[in-house]
XYZ file of C-alpha atoms in Angstrom:
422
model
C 100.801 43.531 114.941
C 103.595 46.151 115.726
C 103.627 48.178 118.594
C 100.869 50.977 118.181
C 101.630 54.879 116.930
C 101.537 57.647 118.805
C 97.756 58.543 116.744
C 96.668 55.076 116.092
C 93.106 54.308 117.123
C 91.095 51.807 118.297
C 87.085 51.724 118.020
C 84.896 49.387 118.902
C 82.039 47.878 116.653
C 79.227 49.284 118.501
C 80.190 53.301 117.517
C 80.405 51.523 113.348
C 76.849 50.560 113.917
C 75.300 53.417 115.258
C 77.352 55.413 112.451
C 75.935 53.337 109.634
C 72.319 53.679 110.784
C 73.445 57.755 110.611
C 74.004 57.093 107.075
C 71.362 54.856 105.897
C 68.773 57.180 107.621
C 70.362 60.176 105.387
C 70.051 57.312 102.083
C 66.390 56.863 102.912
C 65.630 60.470 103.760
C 64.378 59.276 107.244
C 65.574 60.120 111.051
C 68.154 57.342 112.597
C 67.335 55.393 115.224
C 70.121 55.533 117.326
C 70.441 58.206 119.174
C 74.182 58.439 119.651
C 73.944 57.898 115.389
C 75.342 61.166 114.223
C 77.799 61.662 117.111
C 79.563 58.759 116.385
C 79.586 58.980 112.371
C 81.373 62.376 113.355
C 83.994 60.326 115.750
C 84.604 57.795 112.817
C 85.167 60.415 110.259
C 87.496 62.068 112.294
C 89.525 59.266 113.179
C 89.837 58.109 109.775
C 91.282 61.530 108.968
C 92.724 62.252 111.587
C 94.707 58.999 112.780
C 97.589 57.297 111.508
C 95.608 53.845 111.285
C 92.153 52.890 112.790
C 91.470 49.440 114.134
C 88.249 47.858 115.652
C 88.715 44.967 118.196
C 86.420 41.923 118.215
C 84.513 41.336 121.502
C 86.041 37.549 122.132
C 88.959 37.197 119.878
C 92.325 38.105 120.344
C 93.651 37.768 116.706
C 90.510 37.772 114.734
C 90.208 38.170 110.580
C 87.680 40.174 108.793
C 84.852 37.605 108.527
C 84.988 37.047 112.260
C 82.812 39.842 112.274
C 80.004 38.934 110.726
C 78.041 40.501 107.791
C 77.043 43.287 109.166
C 77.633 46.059 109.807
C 78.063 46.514 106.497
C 80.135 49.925 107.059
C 82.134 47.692 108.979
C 82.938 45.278 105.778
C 83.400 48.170 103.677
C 86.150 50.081 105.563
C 87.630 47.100 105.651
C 87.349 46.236 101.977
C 88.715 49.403 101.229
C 91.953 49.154 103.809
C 90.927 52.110 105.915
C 89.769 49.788 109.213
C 91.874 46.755 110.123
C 90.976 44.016 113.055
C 93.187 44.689 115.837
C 95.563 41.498 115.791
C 97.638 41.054 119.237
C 100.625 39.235 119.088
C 102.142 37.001 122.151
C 103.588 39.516 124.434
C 100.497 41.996 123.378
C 98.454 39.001 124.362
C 99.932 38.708 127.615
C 99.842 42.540 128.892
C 96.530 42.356 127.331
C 95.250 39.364 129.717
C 96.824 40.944 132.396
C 95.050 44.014 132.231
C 91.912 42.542 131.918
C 92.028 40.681 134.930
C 93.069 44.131 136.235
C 89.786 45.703 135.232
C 87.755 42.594 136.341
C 89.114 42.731 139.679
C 88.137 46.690 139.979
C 84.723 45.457 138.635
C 84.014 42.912 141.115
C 84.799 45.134 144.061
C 83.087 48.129 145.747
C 84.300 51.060 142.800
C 81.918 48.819 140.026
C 78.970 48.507 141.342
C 79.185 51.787 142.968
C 80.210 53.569 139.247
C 77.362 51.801 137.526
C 74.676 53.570 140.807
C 76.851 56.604 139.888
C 76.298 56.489 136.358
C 72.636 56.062 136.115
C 72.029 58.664 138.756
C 73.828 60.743 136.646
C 71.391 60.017 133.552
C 68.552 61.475 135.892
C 70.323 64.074 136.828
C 70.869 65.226 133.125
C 67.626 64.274 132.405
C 65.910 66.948 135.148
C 68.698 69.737 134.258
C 67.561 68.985 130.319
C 64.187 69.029 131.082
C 62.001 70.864 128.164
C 65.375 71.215 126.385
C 66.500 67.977 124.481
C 65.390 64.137 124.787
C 66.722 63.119 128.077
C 69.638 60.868 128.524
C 67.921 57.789 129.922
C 65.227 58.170 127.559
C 68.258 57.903 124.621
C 70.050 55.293 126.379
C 66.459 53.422 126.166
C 66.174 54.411 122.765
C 69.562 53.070 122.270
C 68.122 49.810 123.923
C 65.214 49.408 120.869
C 67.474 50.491 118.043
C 69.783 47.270 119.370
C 67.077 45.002 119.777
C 65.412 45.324 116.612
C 68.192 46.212 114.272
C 71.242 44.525 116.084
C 70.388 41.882 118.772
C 68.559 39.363 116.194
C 69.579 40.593 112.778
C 71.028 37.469 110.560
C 74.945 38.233 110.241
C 75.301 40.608 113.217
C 75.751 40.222 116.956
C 75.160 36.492 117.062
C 77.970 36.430 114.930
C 80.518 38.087 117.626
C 78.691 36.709 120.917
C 76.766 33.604 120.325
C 74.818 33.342 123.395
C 71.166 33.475 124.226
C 71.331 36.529 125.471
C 73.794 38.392 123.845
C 76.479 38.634 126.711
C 80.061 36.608 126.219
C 80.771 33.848 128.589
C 83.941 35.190 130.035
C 84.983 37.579 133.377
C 83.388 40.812 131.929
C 80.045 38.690 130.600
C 79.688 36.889 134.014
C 79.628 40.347 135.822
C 77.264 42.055 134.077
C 75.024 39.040 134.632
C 75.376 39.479 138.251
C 75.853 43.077 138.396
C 72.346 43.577 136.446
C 70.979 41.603 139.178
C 71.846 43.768 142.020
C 71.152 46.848 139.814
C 67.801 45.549 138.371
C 65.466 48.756 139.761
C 67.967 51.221 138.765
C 68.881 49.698 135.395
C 64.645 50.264 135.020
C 64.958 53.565 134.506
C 67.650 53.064 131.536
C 67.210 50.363 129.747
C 63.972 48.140 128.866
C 62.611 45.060 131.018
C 64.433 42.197 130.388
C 67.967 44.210 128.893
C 69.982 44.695 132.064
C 72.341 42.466 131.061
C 73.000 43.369 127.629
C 73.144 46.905 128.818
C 75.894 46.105 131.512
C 77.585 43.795 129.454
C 77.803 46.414 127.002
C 79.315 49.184 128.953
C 81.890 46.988 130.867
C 83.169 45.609 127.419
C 84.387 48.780 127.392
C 86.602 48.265 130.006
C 88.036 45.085 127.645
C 88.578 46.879 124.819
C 90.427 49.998 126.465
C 92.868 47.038 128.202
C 93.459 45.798 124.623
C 94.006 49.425 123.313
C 96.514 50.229 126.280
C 98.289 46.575 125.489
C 99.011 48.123 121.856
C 100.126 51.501 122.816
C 97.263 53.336 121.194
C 94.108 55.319 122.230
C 90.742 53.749 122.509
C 87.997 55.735 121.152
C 84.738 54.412 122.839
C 81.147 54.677 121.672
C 79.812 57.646 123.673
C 78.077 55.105 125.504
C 80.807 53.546 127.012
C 82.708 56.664 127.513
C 80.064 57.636 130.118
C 80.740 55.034 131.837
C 84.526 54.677 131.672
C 84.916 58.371 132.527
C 82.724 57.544 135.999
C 84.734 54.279 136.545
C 87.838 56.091 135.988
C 86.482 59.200 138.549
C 85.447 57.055 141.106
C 88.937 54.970 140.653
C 91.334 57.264 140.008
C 90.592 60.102 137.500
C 90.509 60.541 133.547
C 93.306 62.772 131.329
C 93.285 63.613 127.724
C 96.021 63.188 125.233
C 98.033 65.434 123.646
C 96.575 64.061 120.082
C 93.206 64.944 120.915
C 93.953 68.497 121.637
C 95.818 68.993 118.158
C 91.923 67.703 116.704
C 90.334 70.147 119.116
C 92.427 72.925 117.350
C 91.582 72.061 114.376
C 87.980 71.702 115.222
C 88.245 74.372 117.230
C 88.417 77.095 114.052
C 84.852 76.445 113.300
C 84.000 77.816 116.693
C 86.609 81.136 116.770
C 84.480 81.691 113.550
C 81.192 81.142 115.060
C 81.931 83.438 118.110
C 83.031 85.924 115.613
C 80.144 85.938 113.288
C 77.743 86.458 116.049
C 73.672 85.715 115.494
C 74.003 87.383 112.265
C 75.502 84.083 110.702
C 75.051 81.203 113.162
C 72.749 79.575 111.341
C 75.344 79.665 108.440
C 78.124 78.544 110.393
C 75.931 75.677 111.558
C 75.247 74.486 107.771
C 79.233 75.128 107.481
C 80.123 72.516 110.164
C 76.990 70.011 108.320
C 79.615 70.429 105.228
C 82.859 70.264 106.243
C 83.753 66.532 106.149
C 86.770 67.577 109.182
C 83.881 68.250 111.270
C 81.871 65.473 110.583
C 80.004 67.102 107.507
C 78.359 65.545 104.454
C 80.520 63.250 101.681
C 77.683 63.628 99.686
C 75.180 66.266 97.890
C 71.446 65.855 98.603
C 70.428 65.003 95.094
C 72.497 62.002 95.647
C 70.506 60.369 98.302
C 68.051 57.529 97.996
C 69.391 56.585 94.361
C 71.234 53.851 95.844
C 71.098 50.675 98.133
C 72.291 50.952 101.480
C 75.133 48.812 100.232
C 75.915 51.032 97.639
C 75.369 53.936 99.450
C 77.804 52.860 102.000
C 80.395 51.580 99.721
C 80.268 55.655 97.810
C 80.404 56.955 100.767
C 83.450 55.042 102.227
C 84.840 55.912 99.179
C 84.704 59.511 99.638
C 86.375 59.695 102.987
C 89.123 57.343 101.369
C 89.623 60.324 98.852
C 89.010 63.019 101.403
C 91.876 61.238 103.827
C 94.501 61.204 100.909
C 93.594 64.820 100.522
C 94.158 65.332 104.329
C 97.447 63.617 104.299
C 99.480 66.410 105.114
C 97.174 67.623 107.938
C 97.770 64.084 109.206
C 101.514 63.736 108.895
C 101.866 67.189 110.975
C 99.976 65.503 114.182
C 101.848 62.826 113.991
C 104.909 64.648 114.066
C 103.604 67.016 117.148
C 105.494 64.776 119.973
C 107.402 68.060 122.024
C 105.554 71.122 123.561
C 107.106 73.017 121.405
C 105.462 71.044 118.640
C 101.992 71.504 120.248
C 102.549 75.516 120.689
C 103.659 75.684 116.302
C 100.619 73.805 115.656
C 98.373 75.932 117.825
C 99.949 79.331 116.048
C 99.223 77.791 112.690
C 96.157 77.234 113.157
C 95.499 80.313 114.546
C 96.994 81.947 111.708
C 94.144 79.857 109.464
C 91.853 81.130 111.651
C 92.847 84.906 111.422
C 93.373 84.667 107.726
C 89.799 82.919 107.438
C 87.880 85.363 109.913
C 89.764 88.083 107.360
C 88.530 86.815 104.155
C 84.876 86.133 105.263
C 84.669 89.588 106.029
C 83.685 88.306 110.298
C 86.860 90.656 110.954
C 87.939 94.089 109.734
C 91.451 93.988 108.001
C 93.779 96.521 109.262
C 95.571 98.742 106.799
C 99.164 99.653 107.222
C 99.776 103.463 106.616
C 100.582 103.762 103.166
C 97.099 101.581 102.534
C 94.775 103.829 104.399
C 96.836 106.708 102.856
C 95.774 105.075 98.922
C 92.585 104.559 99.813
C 91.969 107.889 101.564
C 93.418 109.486 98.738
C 90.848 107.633 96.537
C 88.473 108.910 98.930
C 89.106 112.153 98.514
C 89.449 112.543 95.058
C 85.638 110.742 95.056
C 83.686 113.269 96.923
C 85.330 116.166 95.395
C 83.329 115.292 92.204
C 79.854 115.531 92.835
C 78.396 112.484 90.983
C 81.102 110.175 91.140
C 80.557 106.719 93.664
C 83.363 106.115 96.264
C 86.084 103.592 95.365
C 87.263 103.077 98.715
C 85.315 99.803 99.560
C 86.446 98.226 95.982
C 89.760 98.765 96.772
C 89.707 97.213 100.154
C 87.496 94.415 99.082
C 89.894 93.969 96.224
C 92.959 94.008 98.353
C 91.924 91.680 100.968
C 90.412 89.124 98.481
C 94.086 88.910 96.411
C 95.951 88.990 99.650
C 93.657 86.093 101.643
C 93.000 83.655 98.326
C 97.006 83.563 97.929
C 97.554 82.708 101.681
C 101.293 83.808 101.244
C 104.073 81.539 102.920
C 101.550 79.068 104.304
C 102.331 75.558 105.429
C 100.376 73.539 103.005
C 98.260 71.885 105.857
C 97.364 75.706 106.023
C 96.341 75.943 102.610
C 94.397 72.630 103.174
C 92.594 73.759 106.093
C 92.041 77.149 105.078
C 90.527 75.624 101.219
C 88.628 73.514 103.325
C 87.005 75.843 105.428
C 86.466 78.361 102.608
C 84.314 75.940 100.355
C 82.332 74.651 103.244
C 81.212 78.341 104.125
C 80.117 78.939 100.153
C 78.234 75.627 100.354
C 76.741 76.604 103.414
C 75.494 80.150 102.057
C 74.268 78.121 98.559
């Protein structure tokens, strides 16, 4: 393959299977099983509109095809299918820095910083677990949870894991495999409180192929997008090591997400349960592709293959949104970007009536004139709020002079928020 793009992505399988079980459970009317389900079919949506190209890298393979994959997960085979996912394919030289990475990360493994970062990271899990307390399900108990939903749906389903690791126990025979073996050894109390009797190893080997799959990413020249999982734990390897940084990319998608939340902490209580439906429909937030009554009509492979087929639609609709972060490389790109999308926001907050519209003189001048004229004849209703309403409806539907990633986000925004008050 060609050197990565400044917003090309990498994921890994294990965030495609926790997002299909978020949308089979929606098919079936029922609650997922995963955990980390819905957070990761929000990740996946986003990259696919977000991102220049999304690939997923196999766990042993450097150049693998589509069928190397197995049959499942089937959102896996239909991304695919429709040419929005693609196996990430390393060439020689990729290869090379690729190998020589890894053997970078196994060597930080084997010393004192990976066994230390895997104590770190399950004391951590306690720790959010007693500061949650009474709150939300704790994060050991989902990381547990996380453990079942593998086991029963993943670990010894026909088509699936075996298919990418064909060992016993569901760990690769390489560096990274070997380690977790050993490391879930020396961790075996700790890893108690995380994961269930017997899956230590799967659990390690889990989180340190991590570790593989960001070397791969960083071989291409692109970002590696992690199930959450993982990213707990490569965020405390990289803080014990030597630190973690964000890109520049994912602060453009913060922006953009970030309009939902100038509008929630302008609505105030009166409409935060409204702005919560808003972000369930907005499919740039993660939202639905799909109406309720369409649920549970369908197989899950059917179900999966309309869906897919939505976001394909919805990213050719987002293509100028797209094109624009791609072409953010400068500062000075960045700072435009963050002004237009402030100017969505302001026009947005405008139009939904969650901020007053200033007048300029000779408006207030009109409409106090109308005002006037209305209570000097007893009988007759004020015109003053029509004329406002009907002034800052024309002005805010046009969206004058707008780039039209403006006019995309602002459409966007706008339907979600009539959805959400259906």
């Amino acid at each position: 393959m060609t050197e990565g793009h400044g917003t090309d992505v990498l994921i890994d399988v294990t965030s495609l299977i926790s997002a299909e079980d978020y949308l089979v459970s929606q098919n079936r009317h029922a609650r997922p099983g995963d955990p980390f389900a819905r957070q990761c079919f929000v990740e996946i949506i986003q990259s696919l509109i977000f991102m220049s190209h999304v690939y997923v890298s196999h766990p042993l393979l450097f150049t693998p095809a589509a069928g190397d994959f197995g049959e499942r997960p089937l959102l896996l085979r239909s991304l695919m299918a429709a040419g929005l996912l693609a196996p990430l394919q390393l060439d020689d030289d990729q290869r090379t820095r690729a190998q020589l990475l890894e053997r970078r990360e196994i060597a930080e493994l084997k010393g004192a910083n990976g066994i230390k970062s895997m104590a770190r990271f399950v004391d951590q899990a306690l720790a959010i677990d007693r500061s949650a307390a009474g709150r939300q399900d704790g994060l050991s108990e989902r990381l547990r949870a996380w453990g079942t939903f593998q086991h029963r749906e993943v670990k010894i389903a026909t088509g699936h894991h075996r298919e990418r690791i064909p060992t016993r126990d569901g760990v690769e025979d390489d560096e990274f495999g070997r380690w977790s073996r050993a490391a879930a050894l020396l961790l075996a109390g700790a890893l108690d409180t995380i994961a269930e009797p017997g899956d230590g190893p799967y659990m390690m080997a889990t989180l340190a192929r991590g570790m593989k799959y960001r070397a791969r990413a960083e071989a291409c020249r692109m970002a590696y997008q992690s199930h959450p999982l993982r990213r707990d734990f490569s965020l405390t390897f990289d803080l014990t090591r030597r630190g973690a940084t964000d890109t520049a990319v994912l602060d453009l998608i913060r922006a953009v997400r970030g309009i939902h939340e100038s509008l929630a902490d302008a609505a105030g209580t009166d409409e935060s349960h409204r702005l919560r439906l808003l972000q369930l429909e907005l499919p740039l937030l993660g939202g639905r592709l799909w109406s309720a009554q369409e649920t549970g009509t369908l197989s899950d492979t059917e179900w999966i293959d309309l869906v897919v087929s939505r976001i394909q639609d919805y990213r050719e609709r987002a293509a100028e949104l797209r094109q624009v972060i791609v072409a953010c490389v400068t500062d000075e790109d960045q700072i435009r970007f963050a002004r237009d999308i402030e100017g969505v926001t302001r026009h947005l907050l405008e139009r939904l009536g969650l901020r007053r519209v200033e007048l300029s003189p000779l408006e207030q001048e009109l409409v106090s004139s109308v005002a006037s004229v209305a209570q000097a004849a007893p009988g007759v209703p004020k015109v003053s709020g029509l004329w406002v309403s009907a002034r800052t409806i024309g002005k805010q539907r046009s969206f004058a002079g707008a780039q039209p990633y403006q006019r995309f986000l602002y459409r966007e925004f706008l339907d979600a928020w009539k959805r959400a008050g259906r």
